[in-house]
Coordinates of C-alpha atoms and ligand atoms in Angstrom, one line a residue:
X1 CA 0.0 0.0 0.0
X2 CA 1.6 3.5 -0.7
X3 CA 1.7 6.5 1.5
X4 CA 2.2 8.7 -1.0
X5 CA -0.8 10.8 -0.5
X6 CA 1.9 12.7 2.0
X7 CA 5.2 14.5 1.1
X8 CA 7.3 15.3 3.1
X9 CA 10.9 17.2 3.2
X10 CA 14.4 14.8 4.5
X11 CA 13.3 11.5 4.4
X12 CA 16.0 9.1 4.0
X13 CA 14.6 6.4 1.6
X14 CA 17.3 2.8 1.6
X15 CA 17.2 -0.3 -0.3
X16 CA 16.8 -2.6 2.0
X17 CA 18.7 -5.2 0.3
X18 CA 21.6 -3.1 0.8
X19 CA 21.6 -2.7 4.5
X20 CA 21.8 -5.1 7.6
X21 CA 19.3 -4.3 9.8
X22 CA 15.6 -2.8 9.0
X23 CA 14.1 -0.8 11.8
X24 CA 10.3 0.0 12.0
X25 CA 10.2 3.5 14.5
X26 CA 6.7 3.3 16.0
X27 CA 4.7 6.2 17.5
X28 CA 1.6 5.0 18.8
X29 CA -0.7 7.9 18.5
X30 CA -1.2 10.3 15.7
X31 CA 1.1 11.5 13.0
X32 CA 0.8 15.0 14.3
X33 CA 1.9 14.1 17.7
X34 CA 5.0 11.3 16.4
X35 CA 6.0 14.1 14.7
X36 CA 6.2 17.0 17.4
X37 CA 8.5 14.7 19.7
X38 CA 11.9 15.4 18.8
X39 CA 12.8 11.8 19.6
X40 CA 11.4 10.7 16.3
X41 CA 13.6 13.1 14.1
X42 CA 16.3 11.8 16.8
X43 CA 16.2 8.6 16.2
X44 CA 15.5 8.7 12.7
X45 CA 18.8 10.5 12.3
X46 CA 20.9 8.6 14.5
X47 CA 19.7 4.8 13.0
X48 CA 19.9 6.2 9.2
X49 CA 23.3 8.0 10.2
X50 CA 24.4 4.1 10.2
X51 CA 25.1 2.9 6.3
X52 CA 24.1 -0.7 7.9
X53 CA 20.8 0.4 8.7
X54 CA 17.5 1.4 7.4
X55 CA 15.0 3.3 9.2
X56 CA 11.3 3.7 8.6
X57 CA 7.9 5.3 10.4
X58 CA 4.8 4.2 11.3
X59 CA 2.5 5.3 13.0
X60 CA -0.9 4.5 14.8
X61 CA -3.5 7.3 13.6
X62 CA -3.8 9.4 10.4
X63 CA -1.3 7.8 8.1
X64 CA -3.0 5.1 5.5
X65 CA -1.8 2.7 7.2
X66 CA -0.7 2.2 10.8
X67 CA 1.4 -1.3 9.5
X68 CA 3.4 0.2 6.1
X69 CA 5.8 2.4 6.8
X70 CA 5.5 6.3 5.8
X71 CA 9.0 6.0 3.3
X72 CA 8.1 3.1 1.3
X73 CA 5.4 1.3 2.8
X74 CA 7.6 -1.1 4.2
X75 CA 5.1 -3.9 6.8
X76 CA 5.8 -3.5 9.7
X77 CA 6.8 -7.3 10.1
X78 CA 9.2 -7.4 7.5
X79 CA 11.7 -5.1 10.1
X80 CA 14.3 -6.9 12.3
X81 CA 13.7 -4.4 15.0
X82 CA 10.6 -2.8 16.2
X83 CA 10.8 0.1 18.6
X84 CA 8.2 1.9 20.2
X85 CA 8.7 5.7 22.1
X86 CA 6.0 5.7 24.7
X87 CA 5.3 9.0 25.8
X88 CA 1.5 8.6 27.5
X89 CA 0.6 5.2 29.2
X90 CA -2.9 5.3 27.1
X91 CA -0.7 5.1 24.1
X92 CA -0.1 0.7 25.2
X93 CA -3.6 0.0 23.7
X94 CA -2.5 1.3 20.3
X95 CA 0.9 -0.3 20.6
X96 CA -0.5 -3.3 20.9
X97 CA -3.2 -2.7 18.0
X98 CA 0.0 -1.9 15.5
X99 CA 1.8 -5.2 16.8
X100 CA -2.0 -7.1 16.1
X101 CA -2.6 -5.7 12.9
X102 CA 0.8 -6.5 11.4
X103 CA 1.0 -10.1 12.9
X104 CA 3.2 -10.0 15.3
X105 CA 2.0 -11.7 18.5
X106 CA 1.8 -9.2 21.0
X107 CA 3.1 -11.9 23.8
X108 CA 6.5 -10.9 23.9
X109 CA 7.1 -15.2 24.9
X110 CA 5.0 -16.3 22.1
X111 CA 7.3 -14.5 19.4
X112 CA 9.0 -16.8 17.2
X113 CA 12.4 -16.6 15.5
X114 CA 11.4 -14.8 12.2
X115 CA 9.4 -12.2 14.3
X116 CA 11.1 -8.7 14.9
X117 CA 12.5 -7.7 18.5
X118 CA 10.0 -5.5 20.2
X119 CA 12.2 -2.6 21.9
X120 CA 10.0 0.0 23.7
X121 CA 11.4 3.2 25.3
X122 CA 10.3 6.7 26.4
X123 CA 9.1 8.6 29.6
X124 CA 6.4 5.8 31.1
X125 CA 8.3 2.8 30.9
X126 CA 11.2 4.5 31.9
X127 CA 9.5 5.4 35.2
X128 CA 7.9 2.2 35.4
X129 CA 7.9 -0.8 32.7
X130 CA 6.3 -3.2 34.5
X131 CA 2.6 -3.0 33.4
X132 CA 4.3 -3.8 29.9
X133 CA 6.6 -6.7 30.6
X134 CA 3.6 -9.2 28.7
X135 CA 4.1 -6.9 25.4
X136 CA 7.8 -6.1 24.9
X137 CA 11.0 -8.0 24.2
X138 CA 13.4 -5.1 25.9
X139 CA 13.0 -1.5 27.6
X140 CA 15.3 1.2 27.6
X141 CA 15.5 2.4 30.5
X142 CA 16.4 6.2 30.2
X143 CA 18.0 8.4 27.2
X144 CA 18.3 5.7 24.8
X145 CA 20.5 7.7 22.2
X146 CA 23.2 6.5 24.4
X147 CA 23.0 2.5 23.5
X148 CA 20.8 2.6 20.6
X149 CA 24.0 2.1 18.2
X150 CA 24.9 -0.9 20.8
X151 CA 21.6 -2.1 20.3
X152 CA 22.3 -2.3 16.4
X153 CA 25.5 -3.5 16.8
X154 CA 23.7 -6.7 19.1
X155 CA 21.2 -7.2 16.5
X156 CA 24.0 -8.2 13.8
X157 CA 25.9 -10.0 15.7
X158 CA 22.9 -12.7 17.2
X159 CA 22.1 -15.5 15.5
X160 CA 18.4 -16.0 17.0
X161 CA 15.9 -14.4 18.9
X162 CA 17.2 -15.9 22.4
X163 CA 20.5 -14.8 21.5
X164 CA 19.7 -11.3 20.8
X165 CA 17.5 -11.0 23.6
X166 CA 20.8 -12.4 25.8
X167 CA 23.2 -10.3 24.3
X168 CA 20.3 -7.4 24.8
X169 CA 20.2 -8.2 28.9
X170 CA 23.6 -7.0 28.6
X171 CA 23.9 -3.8 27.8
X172 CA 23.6 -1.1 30.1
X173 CA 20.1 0.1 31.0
X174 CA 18.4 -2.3 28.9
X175 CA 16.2 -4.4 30.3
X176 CA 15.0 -7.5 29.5
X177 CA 12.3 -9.0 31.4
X178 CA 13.3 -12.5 30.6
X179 CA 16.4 -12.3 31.9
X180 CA 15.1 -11.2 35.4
X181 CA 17.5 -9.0 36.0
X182 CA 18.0 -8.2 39.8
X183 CA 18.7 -4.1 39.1
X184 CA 18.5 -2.1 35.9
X185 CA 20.5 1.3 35.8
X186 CA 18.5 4.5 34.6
X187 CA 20.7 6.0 31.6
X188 CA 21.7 9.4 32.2
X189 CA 23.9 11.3 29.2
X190 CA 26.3 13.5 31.2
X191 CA 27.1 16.2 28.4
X192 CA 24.2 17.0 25.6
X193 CA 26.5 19.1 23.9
X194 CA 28.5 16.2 22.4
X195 CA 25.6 14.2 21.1
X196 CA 24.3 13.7 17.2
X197 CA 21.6 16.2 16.6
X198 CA 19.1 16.0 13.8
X199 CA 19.5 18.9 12.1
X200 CA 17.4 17.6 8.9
X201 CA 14.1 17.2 10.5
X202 CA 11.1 15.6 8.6
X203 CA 8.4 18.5 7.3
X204 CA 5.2 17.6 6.1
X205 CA 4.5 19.7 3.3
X206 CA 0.7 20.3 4.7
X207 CA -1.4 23.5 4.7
X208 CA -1.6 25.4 7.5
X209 CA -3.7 24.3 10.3
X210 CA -3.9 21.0 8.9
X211 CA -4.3 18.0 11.4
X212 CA -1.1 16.8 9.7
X213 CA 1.1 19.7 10.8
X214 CA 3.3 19.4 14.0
X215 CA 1.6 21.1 17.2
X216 CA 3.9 24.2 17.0
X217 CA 3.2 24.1 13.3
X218 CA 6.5 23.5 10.7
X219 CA 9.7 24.1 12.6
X220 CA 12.6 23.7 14.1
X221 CA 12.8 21.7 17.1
X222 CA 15.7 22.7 19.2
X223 CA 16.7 20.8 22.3
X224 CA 17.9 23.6 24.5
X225 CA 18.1 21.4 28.1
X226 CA 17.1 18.0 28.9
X227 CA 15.7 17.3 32.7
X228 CA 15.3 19.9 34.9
X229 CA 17.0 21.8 37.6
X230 CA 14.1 22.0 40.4
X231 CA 12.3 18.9 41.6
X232 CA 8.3 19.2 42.0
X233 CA 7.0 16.4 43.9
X234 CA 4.5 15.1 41.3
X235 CA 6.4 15.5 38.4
X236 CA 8.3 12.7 36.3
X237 CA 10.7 14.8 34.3
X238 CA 11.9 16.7 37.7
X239 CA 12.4 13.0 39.5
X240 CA 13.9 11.0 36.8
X241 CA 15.6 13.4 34.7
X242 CA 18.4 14.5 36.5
X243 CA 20.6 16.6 36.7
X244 CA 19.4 18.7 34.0
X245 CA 22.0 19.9 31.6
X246 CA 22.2 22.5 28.9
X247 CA 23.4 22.7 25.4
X248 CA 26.1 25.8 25.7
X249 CA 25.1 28.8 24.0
X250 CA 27.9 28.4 21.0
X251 CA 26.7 24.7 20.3
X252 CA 22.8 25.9 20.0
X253 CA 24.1 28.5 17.7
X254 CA 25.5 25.6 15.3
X255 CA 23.0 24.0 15.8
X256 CA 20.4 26.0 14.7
X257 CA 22.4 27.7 11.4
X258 CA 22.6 24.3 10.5
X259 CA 19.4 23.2 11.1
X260 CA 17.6 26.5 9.2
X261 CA 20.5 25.5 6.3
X262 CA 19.1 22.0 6.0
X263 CA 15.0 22.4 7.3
X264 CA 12.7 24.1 4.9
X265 CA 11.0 26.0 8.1
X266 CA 11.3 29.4 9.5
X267 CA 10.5 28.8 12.9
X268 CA 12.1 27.0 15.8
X269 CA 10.6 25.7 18.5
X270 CA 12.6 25.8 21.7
X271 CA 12.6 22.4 24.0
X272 CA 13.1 21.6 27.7
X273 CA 11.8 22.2 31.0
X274 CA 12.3 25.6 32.5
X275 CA 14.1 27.7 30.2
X276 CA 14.3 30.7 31.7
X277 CA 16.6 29.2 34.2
X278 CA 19.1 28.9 31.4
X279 CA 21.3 32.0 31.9
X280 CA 21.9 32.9 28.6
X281 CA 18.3 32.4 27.4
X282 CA 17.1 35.9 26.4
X283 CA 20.1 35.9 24.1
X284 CA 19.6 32.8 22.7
X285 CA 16.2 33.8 22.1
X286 CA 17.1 37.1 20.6
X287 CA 19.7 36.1 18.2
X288 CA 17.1 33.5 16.8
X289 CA 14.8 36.3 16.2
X290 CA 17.5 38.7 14.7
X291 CA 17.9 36.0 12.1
X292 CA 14.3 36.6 10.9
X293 CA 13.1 33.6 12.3
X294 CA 9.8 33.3 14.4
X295 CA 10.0 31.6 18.3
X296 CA 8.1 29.6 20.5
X297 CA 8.9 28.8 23.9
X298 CA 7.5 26.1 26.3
X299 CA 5.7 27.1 29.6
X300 CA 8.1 28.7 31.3
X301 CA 8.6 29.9 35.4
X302 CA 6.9 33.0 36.4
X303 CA 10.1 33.8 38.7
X304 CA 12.4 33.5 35.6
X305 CA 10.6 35.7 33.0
X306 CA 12.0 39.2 32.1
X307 CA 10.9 41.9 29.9
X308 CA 13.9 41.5 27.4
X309 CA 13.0 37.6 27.3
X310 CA 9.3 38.4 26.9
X311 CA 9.9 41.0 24.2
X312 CA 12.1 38.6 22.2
X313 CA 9.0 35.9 22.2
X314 CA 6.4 38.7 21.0
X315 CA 8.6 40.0 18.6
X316 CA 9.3 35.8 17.2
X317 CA 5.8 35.9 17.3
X318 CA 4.6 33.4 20.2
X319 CA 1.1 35.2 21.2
X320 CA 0.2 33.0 24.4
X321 CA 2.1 32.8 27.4
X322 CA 2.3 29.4 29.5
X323 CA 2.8 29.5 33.1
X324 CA 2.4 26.4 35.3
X325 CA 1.6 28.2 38.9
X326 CA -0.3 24.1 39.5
X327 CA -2.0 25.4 43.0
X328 CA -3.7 28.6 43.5
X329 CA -2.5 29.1 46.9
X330 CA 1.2 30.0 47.7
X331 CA 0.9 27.5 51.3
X332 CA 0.0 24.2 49.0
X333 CA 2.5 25.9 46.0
X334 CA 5.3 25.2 48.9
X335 CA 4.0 21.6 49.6
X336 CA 4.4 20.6 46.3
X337 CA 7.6 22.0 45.7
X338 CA 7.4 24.6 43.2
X339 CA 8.2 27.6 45.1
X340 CA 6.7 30.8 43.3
X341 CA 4.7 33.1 44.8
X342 CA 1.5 34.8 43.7
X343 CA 3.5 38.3 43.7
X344 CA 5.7 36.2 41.0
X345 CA 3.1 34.8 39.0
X346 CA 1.2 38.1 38.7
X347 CA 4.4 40.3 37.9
X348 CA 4.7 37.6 35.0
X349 CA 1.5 37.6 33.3
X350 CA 2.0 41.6 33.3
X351 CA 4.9 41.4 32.1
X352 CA 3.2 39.3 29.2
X353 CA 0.6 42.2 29.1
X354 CA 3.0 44.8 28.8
X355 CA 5.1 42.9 25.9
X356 CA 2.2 42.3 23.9
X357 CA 0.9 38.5 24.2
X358 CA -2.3 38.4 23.6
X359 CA -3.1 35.6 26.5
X360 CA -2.0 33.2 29.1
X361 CA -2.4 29.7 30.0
X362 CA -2.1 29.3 33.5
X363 CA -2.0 25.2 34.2
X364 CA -3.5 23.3 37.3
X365 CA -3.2 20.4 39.0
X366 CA -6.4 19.1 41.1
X367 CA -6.8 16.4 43.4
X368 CA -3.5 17.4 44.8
X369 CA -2.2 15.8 48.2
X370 CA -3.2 17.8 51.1
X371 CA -5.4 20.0 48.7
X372 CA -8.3 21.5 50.7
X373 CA -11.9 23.9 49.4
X374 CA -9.7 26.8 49.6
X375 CA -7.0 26.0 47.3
X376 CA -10.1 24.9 44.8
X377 CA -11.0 28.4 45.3
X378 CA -7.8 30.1 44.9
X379 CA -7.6 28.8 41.6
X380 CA -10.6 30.9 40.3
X381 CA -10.1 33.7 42.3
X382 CA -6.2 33.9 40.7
X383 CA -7.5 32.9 37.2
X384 CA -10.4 36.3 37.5
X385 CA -7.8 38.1 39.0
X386 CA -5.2 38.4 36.8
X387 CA -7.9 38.4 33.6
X388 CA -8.8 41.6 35.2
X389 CA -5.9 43.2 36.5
X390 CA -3.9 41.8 32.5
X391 CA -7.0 42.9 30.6
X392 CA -5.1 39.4 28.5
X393 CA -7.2 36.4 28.0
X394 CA -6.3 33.9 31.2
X395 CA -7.1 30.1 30.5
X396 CA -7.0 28.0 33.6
X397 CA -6.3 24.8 32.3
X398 CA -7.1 22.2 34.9
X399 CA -5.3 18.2 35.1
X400 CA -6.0 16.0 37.9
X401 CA -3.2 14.9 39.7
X402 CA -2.0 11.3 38.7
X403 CA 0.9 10.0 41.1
X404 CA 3.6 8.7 39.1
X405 CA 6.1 6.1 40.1
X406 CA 9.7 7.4 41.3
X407 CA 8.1 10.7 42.0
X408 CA 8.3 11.9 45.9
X409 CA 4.5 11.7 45.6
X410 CA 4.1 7.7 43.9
X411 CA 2.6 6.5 46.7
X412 CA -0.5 9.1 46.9
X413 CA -3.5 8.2 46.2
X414 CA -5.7 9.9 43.6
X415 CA -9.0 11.2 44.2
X416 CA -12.3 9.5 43.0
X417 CA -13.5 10.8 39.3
X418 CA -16.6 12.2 41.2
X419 CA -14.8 14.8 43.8
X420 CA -12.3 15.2 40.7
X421 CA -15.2 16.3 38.8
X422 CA -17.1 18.2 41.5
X423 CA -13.4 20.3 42.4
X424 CA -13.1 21.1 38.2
X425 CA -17.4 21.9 38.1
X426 CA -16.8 24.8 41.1
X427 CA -13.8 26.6 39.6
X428 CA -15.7 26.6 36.0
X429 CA -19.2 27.5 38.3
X430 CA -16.6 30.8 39.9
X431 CA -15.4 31.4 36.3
X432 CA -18.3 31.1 34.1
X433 CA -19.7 34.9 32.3
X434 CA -16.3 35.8 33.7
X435 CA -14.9 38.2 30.9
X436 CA -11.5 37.1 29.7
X437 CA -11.3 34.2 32.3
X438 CA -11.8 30.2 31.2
X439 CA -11.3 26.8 32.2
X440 CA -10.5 24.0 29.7
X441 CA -10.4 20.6 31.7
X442 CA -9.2 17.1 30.7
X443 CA -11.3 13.9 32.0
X444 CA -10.7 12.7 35.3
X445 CA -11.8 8.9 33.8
X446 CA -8.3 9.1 31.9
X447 CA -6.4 10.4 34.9
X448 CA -7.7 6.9 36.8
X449 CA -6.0 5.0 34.0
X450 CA -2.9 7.0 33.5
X451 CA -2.7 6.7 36.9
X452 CA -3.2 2.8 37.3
X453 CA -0.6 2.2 34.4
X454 CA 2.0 4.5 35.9
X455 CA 2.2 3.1 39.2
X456 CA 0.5 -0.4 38.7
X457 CA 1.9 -4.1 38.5
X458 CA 2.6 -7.2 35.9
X459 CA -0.7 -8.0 36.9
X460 CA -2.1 -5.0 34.5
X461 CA -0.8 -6.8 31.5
X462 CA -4.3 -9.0 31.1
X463 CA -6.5 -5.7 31.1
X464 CA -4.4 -3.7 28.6
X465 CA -4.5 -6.3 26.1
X466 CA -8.5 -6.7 26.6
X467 CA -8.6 -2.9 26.6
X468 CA -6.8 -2.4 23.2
X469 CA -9.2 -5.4 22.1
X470 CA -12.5 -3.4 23.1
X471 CA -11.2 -0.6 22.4
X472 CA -12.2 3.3 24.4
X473 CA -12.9 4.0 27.7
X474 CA -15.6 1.3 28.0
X475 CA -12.9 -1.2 27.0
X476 CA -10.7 -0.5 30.2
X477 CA -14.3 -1.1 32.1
X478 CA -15.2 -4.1 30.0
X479 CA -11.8 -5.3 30.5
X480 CA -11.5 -4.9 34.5
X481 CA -15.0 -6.8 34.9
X482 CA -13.7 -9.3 32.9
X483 CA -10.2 -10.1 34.1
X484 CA -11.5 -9.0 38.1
X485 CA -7.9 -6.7 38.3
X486 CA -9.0 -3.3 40.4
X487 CA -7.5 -1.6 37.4
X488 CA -9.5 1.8 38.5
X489 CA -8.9 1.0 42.4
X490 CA -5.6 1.0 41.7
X491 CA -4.5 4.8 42.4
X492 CA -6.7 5.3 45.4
X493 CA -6.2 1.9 47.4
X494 CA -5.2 3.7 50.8
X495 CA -3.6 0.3 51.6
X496 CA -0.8 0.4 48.6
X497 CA 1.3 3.2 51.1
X498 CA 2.8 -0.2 52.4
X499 CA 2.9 -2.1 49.4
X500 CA 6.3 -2.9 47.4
X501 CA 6.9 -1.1 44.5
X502 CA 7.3 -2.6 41.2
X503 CA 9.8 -0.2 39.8
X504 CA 12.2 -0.7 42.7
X505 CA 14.4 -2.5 41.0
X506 CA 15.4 0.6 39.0
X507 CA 18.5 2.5 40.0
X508 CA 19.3 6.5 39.1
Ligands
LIG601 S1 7.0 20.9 37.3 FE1 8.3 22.0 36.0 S2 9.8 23.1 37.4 FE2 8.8 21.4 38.6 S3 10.2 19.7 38.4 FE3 8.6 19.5 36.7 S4 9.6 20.5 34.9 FE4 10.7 21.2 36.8

């Protein structure tokens, strides 16, 4: 079947009769969302770098096929290596729904010889594999451009699947659940600076507004920082992403007139947590913009934004502002670590009035250990307040907490979807015919299973493959009730504060 209804700028096309190893790169959501993660155009790079290799996409939603590759429609069975980046624990159920539809069993211990080695990486199994363990041949566990080329090198050097799945056990940070390893290290890159960056990144050559097009629409994607320098107690990247390190300010340069030399974009999208921690980010910013190229940023810290870096953004044409203040109150702000008061977070957002954004997202967390009415409140009355005092367009976009595993916080429990839903229903009641202040909420159903697969067991492993079988959120009901797993007792069972963790095992 051909994918040629979609062209695209620097793909790298191989006969595969002339290389050694085919590798099918898997994102198991849509095209537009593979295609915002820079690990895509990393890995891409890094595996096609190799003249022994060939490297093709695929992914779940919005392509023609989720099974033939992008390039050259390549099935997805015919590569020797299958890997997976697994960025949101939802994502399993169409993991497993690519491996179904191309044929490959999805029981990692019912794979046969000819079948390709399932390697699956990315932020959720990093934290916590083990809900997986029935679907996947190996994990890597941490930045995986440091043993991918080892992984390669494995793969031509086995003679069948056991032996590639020993030699596998062995390397570094890869783990192999048949081996029963004892400890698995998480892999940490010390200096960013040195690594291969993709400076030819894939562009679809789609219209505007197209639900083909990237999230921060065609451009650049430049890795500023990876992990990040403070350490909120809910939050994954701050836990097991550290230290965080920074690309130095002469490397980003290079990196970025090579990247505009070789990507048909004018934009470039800045990446990593917490930028304006970086100190040379203003100038980084600026310089991009003095080059005639428009800017986006990430949400940054209200205590590190400053009218020159502000400025800069307007002028590379970002229009909204993203701040992440997560509580309304300053005393439960301090329990979860982040620090920033409201005198911070309201000098911000007039700053962003004052440089000419046009709005600001402001994001919260509900549900949030030791949360109480008032901080429920807080979040309206901070959301009306700065609409008014701004005059800017305030969105209060509300998530409900989901405790994550190797977080300070992965053994809190999560609240029930109804007091979720009755916490989100007063601060849209306080906000509602509010001029210039709005809540935009995700469903608290979802949170309950992001939650149950980020801190769950191997036990999960006969849900999730009923759940991609049914399919939706009445799948992950259909499938509980079937296999009698507490999948959506998980996250609030009072009693698991005791219980051993399954991601122990993991070492930083
Ligand atoms: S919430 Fe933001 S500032 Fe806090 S640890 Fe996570 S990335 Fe860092």
């Amino acid at each position: 079947m051909s994918q040629s209804f979609l062209r695209e700028y620097n793909t790298i096309v191989k006969d595969p009769r002339l290389v050694d190893i085919l590798v099918g790169y898997c994102y198991p959501s849509t095209y537009r969302a593979g295609m915002t993660s820079l690990a895509t155009h990393l890995f891409y790079r890094i595996l096609n770098s190799r003249e022994d290799v060939s490297c093709e996409r695929y992914f779940r939603f919005d392509t023609k096929s989720p099974i033939h590759s992008i390039e050259t429609s390549r099935h997805l069975k015919e590569n020797h290596l299958v890997t997976f980046s697994l960025t949101w624990e939802e994502d399993i159920v169409h993991l497993i729904q690519m491996l179904e539809k191309s044929a490959i069993d999805p029981s990692a211990n019912k794979r046969r010889d000819q079948d390709p080695i399932v390697v699956v990486g990315g932020p959720v199994p990093s934290a916590n594999p083990e809900p997986f363990v029935d679907f996947v041949d190996a994990f890597v566990i941490g930045e995986g451009d440091l043993v991918i080329n080892h992984i390669i090198d494995v793969m031509k050097e086995s003679s069948t699947r056991a032996h590639a799945l020993e030699l596998l056990s062995g390397i570094p940070g890869v783990y192999v659940p048949s081996a029963n390893p004892t400890s698995i290290k998480h892999l940490i890159i010390d200096r960013i600076d040195d690594l291969l960056y993709p400076v030819a990144q894939i562009i679809p050559d789609v219209p505007e507004g197209s639900k083909l097009e990237p999230v921060f629409g065609k451009s650049f994607l430049l890795e500023v920082t990876r992990g990040c320098g403070h350490s909120c107690r809910f939050c994954l990247v701050g836990h097991i992403c550290r230290p965080r390190r920074a690309r130095t300010f002469s490397r980003l340069m290079q990196i970025v007139e090579e990247g505009i030399e070789n990507t048909p974009v004018d934009k470039v999208s800045l990446i990593g947590s917490s930028l304006g921690d970086i100190d040379q980010i203003a100038e980084l910013s600026s310089w991009i913009v003095n080059k005639n190229l428009e800017l986006s940023a990430p949400s940054l810290r209200a205590d590190t934004v400053t009218f020159e870096l502000l400025s800069t953004l307007v002028k590379g044409g970002q229009r909204t502002l993203t701040i992440a203040p997560e509580t309304g109150s300053e005393r439960l702000r301090k329990i979860v670590g982040k620090g920033l008061s409201d005198a911070e977070i309201e000098h911000a957002v007039m700053l962003a009035s004052e440089t000419g954004y046009k709005s600001v997202k402001l994001y919260f967390i509900i549900g949030l250990p030791e949360e109480s009415q008032d901080d429920i409140i807080a979040i309206a009355d901070m959301t009306k307040r700065l609409a008014r005092k701004s005059g800017l367009r305030i969105t209060a976009s509300i998530s409900p907490f989901v405790p994550k595993a190797r977080t300070r916080w992965e053994r809190e429990v999560q609240q029930s979807v109804e007091v979720l839903r009755k916490k989100a229903g007063i601060i849209e009641k306080e906000l509602r015919n509010h001029p210039n202040a709005v809540m935009e909420s995700s469903d608290p159903r979802n949170a309950r299973i992001q939650a149950a697969l980020s801190i769950g067991a191997r036990d999960l492993g006969r849900v999730i493959v009923l759940a991609a079988k049914y399919g939706g959120l009445g799948g992950w009901r259909r499938a509980e009730k079937e296999t009698k797993v507490a999948f959506f007792s998980i996250a609030n069972d009072p009693n698991r504060k005791d219980d051993a963790l399954p991601w122990s095992f993991i070492t930083h």
